[in-house]
Each structure stands twice: as structure tokens, then as C-alpha cells.
Tab-separated table of C-alpha atoms in Angstrom:
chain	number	residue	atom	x	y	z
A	92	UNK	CA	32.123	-49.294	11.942
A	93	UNK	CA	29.870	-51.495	13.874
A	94	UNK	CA	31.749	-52.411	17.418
A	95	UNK	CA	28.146	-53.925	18.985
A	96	UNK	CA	24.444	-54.414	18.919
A	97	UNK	CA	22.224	-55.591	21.442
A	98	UNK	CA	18.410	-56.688	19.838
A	99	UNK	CA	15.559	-56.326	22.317
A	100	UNK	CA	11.857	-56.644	21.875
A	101	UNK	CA	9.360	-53.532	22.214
A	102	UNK	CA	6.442	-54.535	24.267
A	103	UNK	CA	5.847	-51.537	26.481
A	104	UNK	CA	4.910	-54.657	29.397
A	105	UNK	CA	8.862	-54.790	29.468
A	106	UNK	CA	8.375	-51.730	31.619
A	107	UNK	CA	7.153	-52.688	35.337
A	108	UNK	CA	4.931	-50.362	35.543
A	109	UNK	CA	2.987	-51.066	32.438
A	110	UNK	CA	3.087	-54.069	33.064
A	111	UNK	CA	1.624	-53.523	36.803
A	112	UNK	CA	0.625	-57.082	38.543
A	113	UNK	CA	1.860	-58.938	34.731
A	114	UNK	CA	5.330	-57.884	35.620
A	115	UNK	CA	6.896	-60.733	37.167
A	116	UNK	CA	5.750	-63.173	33.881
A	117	UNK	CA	8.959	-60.989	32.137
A	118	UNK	CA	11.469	-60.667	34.710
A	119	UNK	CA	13.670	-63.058	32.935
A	120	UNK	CA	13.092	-61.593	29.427
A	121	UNK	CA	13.457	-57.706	31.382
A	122	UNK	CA	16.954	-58.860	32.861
A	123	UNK	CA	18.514	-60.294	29.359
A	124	UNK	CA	17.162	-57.134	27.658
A	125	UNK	CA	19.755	-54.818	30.310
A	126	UNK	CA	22.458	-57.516	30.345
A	127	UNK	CA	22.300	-57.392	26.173
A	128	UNK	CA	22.567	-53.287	26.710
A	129	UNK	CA	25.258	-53.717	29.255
A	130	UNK	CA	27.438	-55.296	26.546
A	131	UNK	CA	27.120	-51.887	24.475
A	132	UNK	CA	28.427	-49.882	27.564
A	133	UNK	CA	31.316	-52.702	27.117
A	134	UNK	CA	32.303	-51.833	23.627
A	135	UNK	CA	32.746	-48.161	24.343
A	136	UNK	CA	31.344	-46.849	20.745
A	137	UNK	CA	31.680	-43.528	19.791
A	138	UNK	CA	28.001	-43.293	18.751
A	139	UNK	CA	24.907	-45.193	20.117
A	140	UNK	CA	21.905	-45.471	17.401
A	141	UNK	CA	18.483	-47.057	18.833
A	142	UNK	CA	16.150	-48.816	15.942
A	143	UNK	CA	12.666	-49.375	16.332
A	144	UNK	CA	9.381	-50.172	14.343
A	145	UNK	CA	7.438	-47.125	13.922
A	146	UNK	CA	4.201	-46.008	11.850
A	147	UNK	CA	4.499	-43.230	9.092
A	148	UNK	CA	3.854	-39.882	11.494
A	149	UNK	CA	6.877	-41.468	13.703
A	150	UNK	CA	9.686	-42.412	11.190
A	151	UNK	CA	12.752	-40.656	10.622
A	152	UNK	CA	15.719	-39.506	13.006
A	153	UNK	CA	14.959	-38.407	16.680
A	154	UNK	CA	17.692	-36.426	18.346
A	155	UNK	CA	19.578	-36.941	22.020
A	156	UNK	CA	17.073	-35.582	24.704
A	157	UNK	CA	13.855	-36.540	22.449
A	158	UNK	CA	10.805	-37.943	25.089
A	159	UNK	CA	8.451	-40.329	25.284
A	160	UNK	CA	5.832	-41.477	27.346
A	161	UNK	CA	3.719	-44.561	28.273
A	162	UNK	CA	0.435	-42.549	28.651
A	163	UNK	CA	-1.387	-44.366	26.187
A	164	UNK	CA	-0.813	-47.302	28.024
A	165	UNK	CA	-2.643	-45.651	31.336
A	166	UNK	CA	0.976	-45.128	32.912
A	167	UNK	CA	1.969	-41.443	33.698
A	168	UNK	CA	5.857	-42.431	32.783
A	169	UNK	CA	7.967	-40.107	30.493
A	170	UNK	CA	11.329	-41.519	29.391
A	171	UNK	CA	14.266	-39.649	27.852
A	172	UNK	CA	16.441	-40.533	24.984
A	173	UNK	CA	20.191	-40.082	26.734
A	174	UNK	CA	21.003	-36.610	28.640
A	175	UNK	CA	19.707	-32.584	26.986
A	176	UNK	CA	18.912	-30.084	27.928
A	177	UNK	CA	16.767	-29.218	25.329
A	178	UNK	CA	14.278	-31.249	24.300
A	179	UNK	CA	13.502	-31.957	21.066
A	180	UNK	CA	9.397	-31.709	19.947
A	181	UNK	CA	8.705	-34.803	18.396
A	182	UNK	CA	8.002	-37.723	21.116
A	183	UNK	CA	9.207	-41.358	20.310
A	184	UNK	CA	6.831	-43.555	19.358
A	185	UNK	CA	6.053	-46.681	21.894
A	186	UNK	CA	8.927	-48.910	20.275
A	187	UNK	CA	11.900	-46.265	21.036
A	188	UNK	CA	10.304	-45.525	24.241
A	189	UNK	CA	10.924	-48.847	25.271
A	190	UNK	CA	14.656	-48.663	24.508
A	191	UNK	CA	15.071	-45.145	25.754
A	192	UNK	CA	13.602	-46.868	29.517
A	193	UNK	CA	16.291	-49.624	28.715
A	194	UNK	CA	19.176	-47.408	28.566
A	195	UNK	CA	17.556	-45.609	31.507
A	196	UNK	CA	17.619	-48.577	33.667
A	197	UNK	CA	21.484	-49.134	32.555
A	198	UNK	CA	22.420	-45.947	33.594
A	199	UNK	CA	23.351	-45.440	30.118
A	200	UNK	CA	26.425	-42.737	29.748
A	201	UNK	CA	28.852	-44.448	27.101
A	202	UNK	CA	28.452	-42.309	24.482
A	203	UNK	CA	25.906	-39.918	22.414
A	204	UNK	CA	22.273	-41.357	21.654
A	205	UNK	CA	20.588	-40.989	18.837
A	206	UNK	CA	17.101	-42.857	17.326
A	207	UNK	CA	15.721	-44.099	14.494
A	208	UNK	CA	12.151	-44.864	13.764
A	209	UNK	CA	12.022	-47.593	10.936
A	210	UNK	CA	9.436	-48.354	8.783
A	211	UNK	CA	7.650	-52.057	9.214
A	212	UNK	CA	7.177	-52.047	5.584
A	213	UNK	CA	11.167	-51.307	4.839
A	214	UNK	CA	12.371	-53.298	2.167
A	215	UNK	CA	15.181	-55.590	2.510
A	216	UNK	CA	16.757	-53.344	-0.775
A	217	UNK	CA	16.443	-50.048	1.198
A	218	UNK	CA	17.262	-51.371	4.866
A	219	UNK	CA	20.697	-52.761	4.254
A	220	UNK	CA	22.198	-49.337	2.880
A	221	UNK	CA	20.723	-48.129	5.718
A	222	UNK	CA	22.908	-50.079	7.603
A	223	UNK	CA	25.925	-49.632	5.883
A	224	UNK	CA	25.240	-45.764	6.088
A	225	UNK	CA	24.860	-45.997	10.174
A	226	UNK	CA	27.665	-48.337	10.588
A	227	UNK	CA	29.909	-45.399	8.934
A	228	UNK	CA	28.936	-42.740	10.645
A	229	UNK	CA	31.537	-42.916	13.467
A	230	UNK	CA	34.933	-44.845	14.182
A	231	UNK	CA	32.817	-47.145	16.854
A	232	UNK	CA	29.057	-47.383	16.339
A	233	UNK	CA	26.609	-49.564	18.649
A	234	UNK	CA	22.636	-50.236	17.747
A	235	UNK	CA	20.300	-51.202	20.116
A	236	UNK	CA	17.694	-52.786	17.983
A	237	UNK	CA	14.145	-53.233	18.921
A	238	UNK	CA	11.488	-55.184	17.204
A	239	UNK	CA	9.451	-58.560	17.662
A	240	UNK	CA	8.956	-61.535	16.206
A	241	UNK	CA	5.769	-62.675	14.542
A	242	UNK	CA	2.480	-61.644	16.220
A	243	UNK	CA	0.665	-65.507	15.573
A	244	UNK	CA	1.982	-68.097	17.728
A	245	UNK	CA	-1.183	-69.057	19.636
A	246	UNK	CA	-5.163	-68.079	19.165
A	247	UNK	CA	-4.950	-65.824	21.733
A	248	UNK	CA	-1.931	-64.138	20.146
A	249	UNK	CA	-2.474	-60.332	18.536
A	250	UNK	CA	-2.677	-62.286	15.452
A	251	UNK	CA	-4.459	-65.633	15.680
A	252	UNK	CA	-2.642	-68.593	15.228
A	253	UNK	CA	-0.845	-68.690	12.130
A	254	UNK	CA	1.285	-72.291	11.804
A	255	UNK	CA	4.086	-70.463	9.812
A	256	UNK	CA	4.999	-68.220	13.057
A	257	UNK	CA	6.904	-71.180	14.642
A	258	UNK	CA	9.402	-71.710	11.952
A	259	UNK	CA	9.587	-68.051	11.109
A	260	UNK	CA	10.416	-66.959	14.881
A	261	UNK	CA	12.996	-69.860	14.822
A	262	UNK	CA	14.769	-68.918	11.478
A	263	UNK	CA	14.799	-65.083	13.564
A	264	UNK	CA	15.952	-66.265	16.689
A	265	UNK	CA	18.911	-68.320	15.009
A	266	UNK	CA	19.906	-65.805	12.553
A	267	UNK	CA	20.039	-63.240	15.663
A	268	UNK	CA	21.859	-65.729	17.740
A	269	UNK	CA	24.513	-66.429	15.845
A	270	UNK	CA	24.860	-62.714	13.814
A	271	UNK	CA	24.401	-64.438	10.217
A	272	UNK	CA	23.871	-61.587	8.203
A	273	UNK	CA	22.797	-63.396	5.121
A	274	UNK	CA	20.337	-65.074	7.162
A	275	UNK	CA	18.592	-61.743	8.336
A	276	UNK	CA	18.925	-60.551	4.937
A	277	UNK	CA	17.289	-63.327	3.970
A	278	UNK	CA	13.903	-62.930	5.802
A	279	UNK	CA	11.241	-61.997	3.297
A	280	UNK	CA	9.116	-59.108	3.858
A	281	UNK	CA	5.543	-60.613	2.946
A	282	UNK	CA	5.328	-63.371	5.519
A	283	UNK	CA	6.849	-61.116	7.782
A	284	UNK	CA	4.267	-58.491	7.648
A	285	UNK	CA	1.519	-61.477	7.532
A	286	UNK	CA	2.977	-62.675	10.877
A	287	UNK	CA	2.812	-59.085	12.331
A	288	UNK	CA	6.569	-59.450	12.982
A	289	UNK	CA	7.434	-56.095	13.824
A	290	UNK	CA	11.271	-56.345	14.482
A	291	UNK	CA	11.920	-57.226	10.439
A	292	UNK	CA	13.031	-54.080	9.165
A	293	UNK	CA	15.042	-53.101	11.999
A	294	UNK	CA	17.050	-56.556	11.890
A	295	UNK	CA	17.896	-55.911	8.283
A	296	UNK	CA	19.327	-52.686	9.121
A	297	UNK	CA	21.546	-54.273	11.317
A	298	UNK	CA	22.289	-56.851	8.767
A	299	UNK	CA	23.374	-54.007	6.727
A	300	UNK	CA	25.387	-52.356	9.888
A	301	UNK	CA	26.807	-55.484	10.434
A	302	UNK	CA	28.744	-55.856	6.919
A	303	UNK	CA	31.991	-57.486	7.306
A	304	UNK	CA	32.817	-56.203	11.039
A	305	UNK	CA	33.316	-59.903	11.977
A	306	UNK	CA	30.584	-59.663	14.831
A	307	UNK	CA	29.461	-63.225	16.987
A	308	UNK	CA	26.468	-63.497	18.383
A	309	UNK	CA	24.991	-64.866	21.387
A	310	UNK	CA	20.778	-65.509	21.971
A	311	UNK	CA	20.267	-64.607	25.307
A	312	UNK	CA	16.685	-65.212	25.601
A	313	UNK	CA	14.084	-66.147	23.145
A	314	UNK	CA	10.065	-67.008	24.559
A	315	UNK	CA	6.721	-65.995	23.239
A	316	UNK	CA	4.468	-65.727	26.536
A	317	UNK	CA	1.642	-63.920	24.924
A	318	UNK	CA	1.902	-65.275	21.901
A	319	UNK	CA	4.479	-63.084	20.508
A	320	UNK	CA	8.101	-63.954	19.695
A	321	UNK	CA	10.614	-62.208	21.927
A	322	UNK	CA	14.581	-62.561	21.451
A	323	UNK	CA	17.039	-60.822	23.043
A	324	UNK	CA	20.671	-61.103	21.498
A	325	UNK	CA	24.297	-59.853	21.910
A	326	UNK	CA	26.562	-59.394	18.887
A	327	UNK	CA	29.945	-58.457	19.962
């Protein structure tokens, strides 16, 4: 059963270091991000499952101990998903990296970690069994759910300006705010994937998760500095 989920976005800038002299612009998105984890630690699940947009060579499970790294984006930084000691051969991909550096920052020890890498192009038909399948899993299950919201808000956005992004990012950030399942459900895949809004998939799954475990919501922080939507939400 779902006990908790804290959503986050991905941008690898959340980490300082990436980020370099850019930092401070997220310091208030980077501090709701650990205060939404914190709230996991809170629920004390038996079983903590990270989601996270991911291309085709990086989908699929990744085990406790699995590492990643933000060498691609010039940083020599390696992360690791919860405490092994062995370490598993695939590497997360950037999107599960950034969640395994939010659980390190949080001192995460609450329970086993495990990862998911979800496909952008899920459907809403195969992400909410999904869901229901995780939620089962364990007596007391948590998700820490990465993902973004459309890539379009501005010119200078990844996407170019696209004058849907604004109502899709606030349909997103409301559903996520207030843990209305139908709502997420709800989101349709092809303006989704038009708007580059990466975190889709992932907050269908939790739709799915989510079920009838009676979860409220809270929207702790929701910008778009670079164009990009960002929310960060607590459903407890």
C-alpha cells in the first residue's frame, strides 16, 4: 500500500555542483525537493521505489547500490542509489541520478531503495497497473517521483514557446497539489509529449500507486525559471 510520495523535478542543475555559479537561482526549489523527501523518512515505509523519465537503453528496474554519475554534465560526481556493497552494472540514467543525490542529501536510511526508469512515451493504460503493482509490493510503500513539466513556457525554453504549456503545467501542478488521481490520470499523452513534459508517465504511475490509499497532497513549490515547469509536492 502506498503510505507516501514526494514528486520532484530532474534537472541535474538541482545538484550544486552542476549547477556551479547558476546554483543559487534554485535554492528554494533544491530545499522543497529535501523537505518533500523528508516527509518519506516520516512515513516509515517498508519499501522506497524512485520513478524517473528514462530513454529505451535506461528503462526497467535498477537495484539498491546501482550508480550514477553527472559526467556528462562536465561534473566528476557519482551518486549511489541507497547503501551495497555490490554494485550493480547498469548506471542510472540522469533523471534517477538526480533522486539518488536527493536521498543522499537526506541522509536517506528509512528503508530499502529501489528504481525505476519509466518510459516518456508510457501510456496512461499501461502506467496505472504499474502503479497498482508497486503500491502492492510491500505493507508500506513510498515513491519518490521525478519528472518535469512541459519543456515550452518561454522562447528561450528547451522547447520554444508553446501557449498550451501554461495551462498544461497548471492542470499538473494542481492535480499534484492536491493528490487527485483522476486528474493525473487524466493528462493526455500527446500534448504531453508535444510540451516535452517529461514527468507524465511517472505521475500516472503514481496515480495508479495512489488507488484508494486516501492520500492529501500539499504543492510545495511550483516555478519554471528556465522555461521549464518544476513542482515539488507531498502526498501524505
Amino acid at each position: 500500500m502506498l503510505v507516501a510520495a514526494a514528486v520532484c523535478p530532474c534537472p541535474p542543475l538541482l545538484v550544486p555542483e552542476v549547477a556551479a555559479g547558476a546554483a543559487p537561482e534554485l535554492d528554494a526549489l533544491r530545499a522543497a525537493c529535501l523537505d518533500a523527501v523528508g516527509v518519506l523518512a516520516a512515513a516509515r515505509p517498508d519499501r522506497l521505489v524512485v520513478l524517473g523519465p528514462a530513454d529505451e537503453a535506461a528503462q526497467g528496474p535498477y537495484l539498491q547500490g546501482a550508480l550514477g554519475s553527472f559526467r556528462g554534465f562536465g561534473v566528476d560526481l557519482e551518486v549511489r542509489l541507497g547503501a551495497a556493497k555490490t554494485v550493480p552494472e547498469r548506471e542510472l540514467p540522469p533523471s534517477l541520478s538526480v533522486g539518488a543525490w536527493l536521498l543522499l542529501r537526506t541522509e536517506w536510511s528509512g528503508a530499502p531503495v529501489e528504481a525505476l526508469g519509466v518510459a516518456e512515451s508510457l501510456p496512461r493504460d499501461r502506467a496505472l497497473p504499474a502503479g497498482r503493482e508497486i503500491a502492492a509490493s510491500a505493507p508500506r510503500v513510498a515513491l519518490l517521483v521525478m519528472g518535469d513539466g512541459s519543456a515550452c513556457r518561454t522562447v528561450k525554453a528547451p522547447g520554444y514557446f508553446d501557449e498550451r504549456a501554461e495551462a498544461f503545467d497548471a492542470a499538473a501542478a494542481r492535480a499534484l497539489g492536491t493528490a487527485d488521481t483522476e486528474a493525473l490520470a487524466a493528462l493526455d499523452m500527446e500534448p504531453a509529449a508535444a510540451l516535452q513534459a517529461s514527468g507524465r508517465a511517472c505521475w500516472q504511475v503514481l496515480a495508479g500507486a495512489a488507488g484508494d490509499a486516501g492520500l492529501s497532497g500539499r504543492l510545495l513549490r511550483a516555478e519554471a525559471p528556465y522555461g521549464v515547469g518544476y513542482f515539488v509536492a507531498s502526498w501524505s
